[in-house]
Tab-separated table of C-alpha atoms and ligand atoms in Angstrom:
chain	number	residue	atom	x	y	z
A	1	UNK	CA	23.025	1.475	-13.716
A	2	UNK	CA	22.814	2.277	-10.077
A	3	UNK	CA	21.395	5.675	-9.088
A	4	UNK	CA	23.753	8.270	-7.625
A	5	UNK	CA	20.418	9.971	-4.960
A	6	UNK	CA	20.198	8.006	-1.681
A	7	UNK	CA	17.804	5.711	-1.456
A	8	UNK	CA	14.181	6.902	-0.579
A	9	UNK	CA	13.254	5.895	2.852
A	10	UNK	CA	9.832	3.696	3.262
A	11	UNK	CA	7.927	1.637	5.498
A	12	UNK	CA	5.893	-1.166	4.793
A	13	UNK	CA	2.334	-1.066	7.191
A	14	UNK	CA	1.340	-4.706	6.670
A	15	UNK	CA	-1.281	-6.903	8.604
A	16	UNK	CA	-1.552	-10.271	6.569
A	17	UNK	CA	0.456	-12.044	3.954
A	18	UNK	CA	2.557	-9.753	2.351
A	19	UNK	CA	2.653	-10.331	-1.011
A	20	UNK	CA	2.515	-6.907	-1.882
A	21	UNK	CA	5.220	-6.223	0.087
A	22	UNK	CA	7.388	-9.535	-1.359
A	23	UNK	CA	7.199	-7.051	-5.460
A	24	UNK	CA	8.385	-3.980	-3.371
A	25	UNK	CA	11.336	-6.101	-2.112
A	26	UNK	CA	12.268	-7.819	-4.942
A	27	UNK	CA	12.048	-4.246	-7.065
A	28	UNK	CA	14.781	-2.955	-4.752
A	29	UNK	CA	16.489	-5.777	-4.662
A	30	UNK	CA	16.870	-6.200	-8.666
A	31	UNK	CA	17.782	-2.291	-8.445
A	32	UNK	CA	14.456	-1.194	-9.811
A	33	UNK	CA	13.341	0.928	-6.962
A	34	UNK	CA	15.620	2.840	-5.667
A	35	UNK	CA	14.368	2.932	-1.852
A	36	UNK	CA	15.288	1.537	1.163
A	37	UNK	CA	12.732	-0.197	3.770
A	38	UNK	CA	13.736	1.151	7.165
A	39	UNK	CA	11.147	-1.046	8.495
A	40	UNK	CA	8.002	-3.338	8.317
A	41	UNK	CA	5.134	-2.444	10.747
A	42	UNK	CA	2.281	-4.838	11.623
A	43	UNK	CA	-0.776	-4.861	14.061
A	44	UNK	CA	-1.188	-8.445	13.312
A	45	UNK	CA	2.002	-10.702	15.384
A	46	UNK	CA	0.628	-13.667	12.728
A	47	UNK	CA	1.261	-11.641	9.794
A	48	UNK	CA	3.193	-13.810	7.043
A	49	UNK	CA	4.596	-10.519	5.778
A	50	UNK	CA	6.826	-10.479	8.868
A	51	UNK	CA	8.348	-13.696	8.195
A	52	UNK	CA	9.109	-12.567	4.363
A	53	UNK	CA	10.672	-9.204	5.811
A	54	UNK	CA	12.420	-10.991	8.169
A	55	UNK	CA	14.128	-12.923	5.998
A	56	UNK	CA	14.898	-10.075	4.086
A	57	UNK	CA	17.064	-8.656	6.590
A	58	UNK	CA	14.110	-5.932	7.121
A	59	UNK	CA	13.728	-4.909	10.535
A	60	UNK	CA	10.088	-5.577	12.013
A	61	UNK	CA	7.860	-3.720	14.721
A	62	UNK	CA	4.748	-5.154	15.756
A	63	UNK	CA	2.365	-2.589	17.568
A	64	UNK	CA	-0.824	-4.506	18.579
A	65	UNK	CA	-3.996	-2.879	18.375
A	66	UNK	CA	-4.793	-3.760	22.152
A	67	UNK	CA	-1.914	-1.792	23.088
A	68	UNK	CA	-3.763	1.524	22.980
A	69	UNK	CA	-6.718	3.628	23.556
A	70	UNK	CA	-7.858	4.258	20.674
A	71	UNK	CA	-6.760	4.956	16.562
A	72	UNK	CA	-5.261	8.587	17.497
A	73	UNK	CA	-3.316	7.064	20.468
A	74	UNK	CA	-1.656	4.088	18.377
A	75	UNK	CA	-1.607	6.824	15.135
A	76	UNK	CA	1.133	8.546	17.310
A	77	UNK	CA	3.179	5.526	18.272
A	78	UNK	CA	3.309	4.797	14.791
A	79	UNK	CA	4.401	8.539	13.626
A	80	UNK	CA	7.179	8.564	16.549
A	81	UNK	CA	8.265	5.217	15.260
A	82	UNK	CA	8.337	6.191	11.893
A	83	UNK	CA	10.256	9.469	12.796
A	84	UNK	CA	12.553	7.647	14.598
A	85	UNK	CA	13.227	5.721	11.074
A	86	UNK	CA	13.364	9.185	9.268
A	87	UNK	CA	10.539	7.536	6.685
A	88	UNK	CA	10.183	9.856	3.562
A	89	UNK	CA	6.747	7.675	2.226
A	90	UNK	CA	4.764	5.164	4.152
A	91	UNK	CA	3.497	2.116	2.385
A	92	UNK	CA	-0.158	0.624	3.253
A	93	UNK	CA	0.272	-3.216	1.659
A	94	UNK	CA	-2.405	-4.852	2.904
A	95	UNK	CA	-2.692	-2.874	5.786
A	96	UNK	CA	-6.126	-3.544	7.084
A	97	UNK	CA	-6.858	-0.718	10.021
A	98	UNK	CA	-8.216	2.795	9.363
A	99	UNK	CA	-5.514	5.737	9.523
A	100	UNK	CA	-6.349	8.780	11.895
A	101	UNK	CA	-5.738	12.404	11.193
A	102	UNK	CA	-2.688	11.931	13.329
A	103	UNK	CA	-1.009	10.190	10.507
A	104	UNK	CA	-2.421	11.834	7.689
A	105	UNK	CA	-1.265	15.249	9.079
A	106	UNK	CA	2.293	13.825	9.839
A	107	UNK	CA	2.932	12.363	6.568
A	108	UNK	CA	0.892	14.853	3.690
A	109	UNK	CA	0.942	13.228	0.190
A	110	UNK	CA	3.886	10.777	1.565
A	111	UNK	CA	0.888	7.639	2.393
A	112	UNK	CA	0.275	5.217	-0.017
A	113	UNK	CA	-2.131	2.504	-0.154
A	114	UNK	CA	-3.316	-0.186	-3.018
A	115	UNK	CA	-6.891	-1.238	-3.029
A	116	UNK	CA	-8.217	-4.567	-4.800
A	117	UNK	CA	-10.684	-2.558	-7.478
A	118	UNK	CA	-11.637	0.111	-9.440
A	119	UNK	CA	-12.159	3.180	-6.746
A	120	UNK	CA	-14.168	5.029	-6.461
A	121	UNK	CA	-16.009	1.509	-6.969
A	122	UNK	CA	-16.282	-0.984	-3.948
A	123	UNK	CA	-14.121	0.973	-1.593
A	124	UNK	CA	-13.505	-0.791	1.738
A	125	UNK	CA	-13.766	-4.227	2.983
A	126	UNK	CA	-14.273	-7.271	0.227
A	127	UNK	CA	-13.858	-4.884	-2.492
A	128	UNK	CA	-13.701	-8.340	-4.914
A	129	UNK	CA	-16.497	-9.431	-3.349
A	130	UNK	CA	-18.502	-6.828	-3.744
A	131	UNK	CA	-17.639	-6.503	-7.833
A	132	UNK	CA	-18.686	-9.585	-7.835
A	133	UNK	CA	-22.185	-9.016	-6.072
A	134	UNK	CA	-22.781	-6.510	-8.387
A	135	UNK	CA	-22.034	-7.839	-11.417
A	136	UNK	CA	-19.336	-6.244	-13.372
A	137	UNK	CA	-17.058	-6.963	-16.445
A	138	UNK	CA	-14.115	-5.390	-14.981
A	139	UNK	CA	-12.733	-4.461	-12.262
A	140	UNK	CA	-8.814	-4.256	-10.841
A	141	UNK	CA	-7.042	-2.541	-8.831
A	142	UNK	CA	-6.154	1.025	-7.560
A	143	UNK	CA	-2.775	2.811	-6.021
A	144	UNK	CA	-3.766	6.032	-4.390
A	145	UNK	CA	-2.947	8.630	-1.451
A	146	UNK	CA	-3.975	8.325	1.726
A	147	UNK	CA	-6.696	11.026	3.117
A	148	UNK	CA	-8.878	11.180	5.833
A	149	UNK	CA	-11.853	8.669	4.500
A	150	UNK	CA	-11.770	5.195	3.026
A	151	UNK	CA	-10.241	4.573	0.482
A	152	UNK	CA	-10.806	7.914	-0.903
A	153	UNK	CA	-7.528	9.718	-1.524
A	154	UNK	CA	-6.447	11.065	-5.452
A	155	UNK	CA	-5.497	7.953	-7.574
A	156	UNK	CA	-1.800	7.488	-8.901
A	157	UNK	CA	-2.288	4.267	-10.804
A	158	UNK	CA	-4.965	1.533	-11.979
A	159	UNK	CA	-4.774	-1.102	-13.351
A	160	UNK	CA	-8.344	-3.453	-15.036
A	161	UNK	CA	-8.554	-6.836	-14.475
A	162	UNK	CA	-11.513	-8.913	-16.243
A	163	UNK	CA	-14.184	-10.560	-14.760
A	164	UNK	CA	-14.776	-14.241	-15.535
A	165	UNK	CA	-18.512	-15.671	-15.067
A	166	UNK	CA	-17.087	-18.380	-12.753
A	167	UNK	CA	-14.982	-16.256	-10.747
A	168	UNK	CA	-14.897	-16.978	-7.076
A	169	UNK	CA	-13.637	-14.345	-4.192
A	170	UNK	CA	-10.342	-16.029	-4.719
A	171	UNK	CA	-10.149	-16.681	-8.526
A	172	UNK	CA	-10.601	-13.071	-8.862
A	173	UNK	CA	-8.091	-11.649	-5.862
A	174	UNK	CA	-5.214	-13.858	-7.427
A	175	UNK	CA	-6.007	-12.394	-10.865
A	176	UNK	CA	-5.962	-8.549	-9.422
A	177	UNK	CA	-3.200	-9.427	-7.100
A	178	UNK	CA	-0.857	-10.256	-10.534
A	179	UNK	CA	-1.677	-6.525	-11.451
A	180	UNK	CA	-0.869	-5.108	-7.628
A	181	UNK	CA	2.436	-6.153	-7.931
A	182	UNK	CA	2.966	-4.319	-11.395
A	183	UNK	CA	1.679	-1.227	-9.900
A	184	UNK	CA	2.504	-1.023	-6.756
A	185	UNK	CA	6.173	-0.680	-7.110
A	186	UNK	CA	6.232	1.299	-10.138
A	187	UNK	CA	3.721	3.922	-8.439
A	188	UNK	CA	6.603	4.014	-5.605
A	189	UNK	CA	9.376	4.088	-7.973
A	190	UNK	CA	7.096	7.213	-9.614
A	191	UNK	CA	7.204	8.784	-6.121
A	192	UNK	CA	10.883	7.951	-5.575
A	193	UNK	CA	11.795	9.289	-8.742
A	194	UNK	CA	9.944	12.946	-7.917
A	195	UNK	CA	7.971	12.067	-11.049
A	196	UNK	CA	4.448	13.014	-8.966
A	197	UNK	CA	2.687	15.967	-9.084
A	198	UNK	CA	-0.649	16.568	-6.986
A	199	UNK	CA	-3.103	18.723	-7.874
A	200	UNK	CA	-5.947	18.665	-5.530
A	201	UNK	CA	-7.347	15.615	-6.438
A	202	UNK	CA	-5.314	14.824	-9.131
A	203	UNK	CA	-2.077	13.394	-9.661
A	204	UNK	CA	-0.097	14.147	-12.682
A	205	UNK	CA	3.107	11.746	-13.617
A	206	UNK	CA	5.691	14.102	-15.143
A	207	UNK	CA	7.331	13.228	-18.545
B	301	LIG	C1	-4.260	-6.835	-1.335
B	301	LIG	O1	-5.057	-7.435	-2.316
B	301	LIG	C2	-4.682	-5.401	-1.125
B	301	LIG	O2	-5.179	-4.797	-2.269
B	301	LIG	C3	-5.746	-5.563	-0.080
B	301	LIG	O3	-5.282	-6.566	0.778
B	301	LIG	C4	-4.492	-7.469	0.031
B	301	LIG	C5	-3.207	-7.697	0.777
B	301	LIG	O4	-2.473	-8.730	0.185
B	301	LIG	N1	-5.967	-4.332	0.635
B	301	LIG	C6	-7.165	-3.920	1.008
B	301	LIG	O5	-8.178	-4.556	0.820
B	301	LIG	C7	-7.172	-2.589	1.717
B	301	LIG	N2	-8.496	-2.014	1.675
B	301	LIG	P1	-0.968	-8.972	0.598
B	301	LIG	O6	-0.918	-9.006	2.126
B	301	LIG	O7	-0.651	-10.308	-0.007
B	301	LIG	O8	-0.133	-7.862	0.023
């Protein structure tokens, strides 16, 4: 049955392929979410994700990184843009640049980002990698708010993915990337729904 709310506004920050992006489409599309992406923002022209939002009917905005001074400067292109949109929660799918203060300020406990593992384990670049470098059973994948470090902001959902002894880099991504687009959208749908509740550094899912 179709929800009687409006649609939740988002936008999608992408900088590669998008596949992350592709489960949050196809949720709304099959009526799961109930949201709305105003628009898909990318730092990378090549970005495959553009092509699947274009041919989604998604409107797309590329702001290079060259464009500006620094992270602050392009922070506030990005909030104007995003006013401009009237975005209710922003959407980090594979968005791979560092947010400033500027954005964290403009949108509190509205940014939302997916990491490939366990966090606080192997936060930032290679996170697969890195599991694999150290050796563990089991690692996965993480939804969480956006703060001011890396990859540091209170979790909303994980998921654990195993670890085989002949995993590569990519053996391992594809696995955890079946489990990002479980919990991606239903962490979204979660916030959509008002079903969120943060608590410092925890977030409680009401019901
Ligand atoms: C995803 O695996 C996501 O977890 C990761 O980039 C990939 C993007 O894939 N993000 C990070 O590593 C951020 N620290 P996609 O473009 O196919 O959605």
């Amino acid at each position: 049955m179709k929800s009687l709310s409006p649609p939740c506004v988002l936008a999608v920050l992408v900088s590669g392929n998008g596949s992350n992006l592709q489960s949050i489409i196809n949720s709304i599309e099959s009526g799961v979410l109930n949201a709305r992406i105003a628009c898909v923002i990318s730092n990378n022209p090549g970005a495959y994700a553009l092509t699947r939002a274009k041919s989604h009917g998604v409107p797309c905005i590329v702001l290079e990184n060259s464009g500006y001074k620094g992270r602050k400067e392009y922070d506030a292109a990005l909030v104007e843009i995003l006013r401009g949109y009237g975005v209710e929660l922003v959407v980090l799918a594979g968005y791979m640049k560092i947010l400033s203060d500027v954005m964290i300020t403009a949108f509190p406990n509205a940014i939302m980002n997916i990491h490939p593992a366990l966090l606080p384990a192997f936060p930032g670049l290679h996170a697969q990698q890195q599991a694999l470098a150290y050796g563990v059973k089991f690692t996965g994948c993480t939804v969480h708010l956006v703060d001011c470090g890396t990859d540091t902001g209170p979790i909303i959902q994980q998921a654990i993915v195993p670890v085989m002894q002949d995993d590569t880099e990519e053996s391992l991504s594809a696995r955890i990337q079946v489990e990002e687009h479980r919990i991606f959208p239903e962490a979204i749908r979660l916030f959509v729904e008002r079903k969120l509740v943060f608590s410092g550094r925890c977030v409680l899912i009401k019901g």
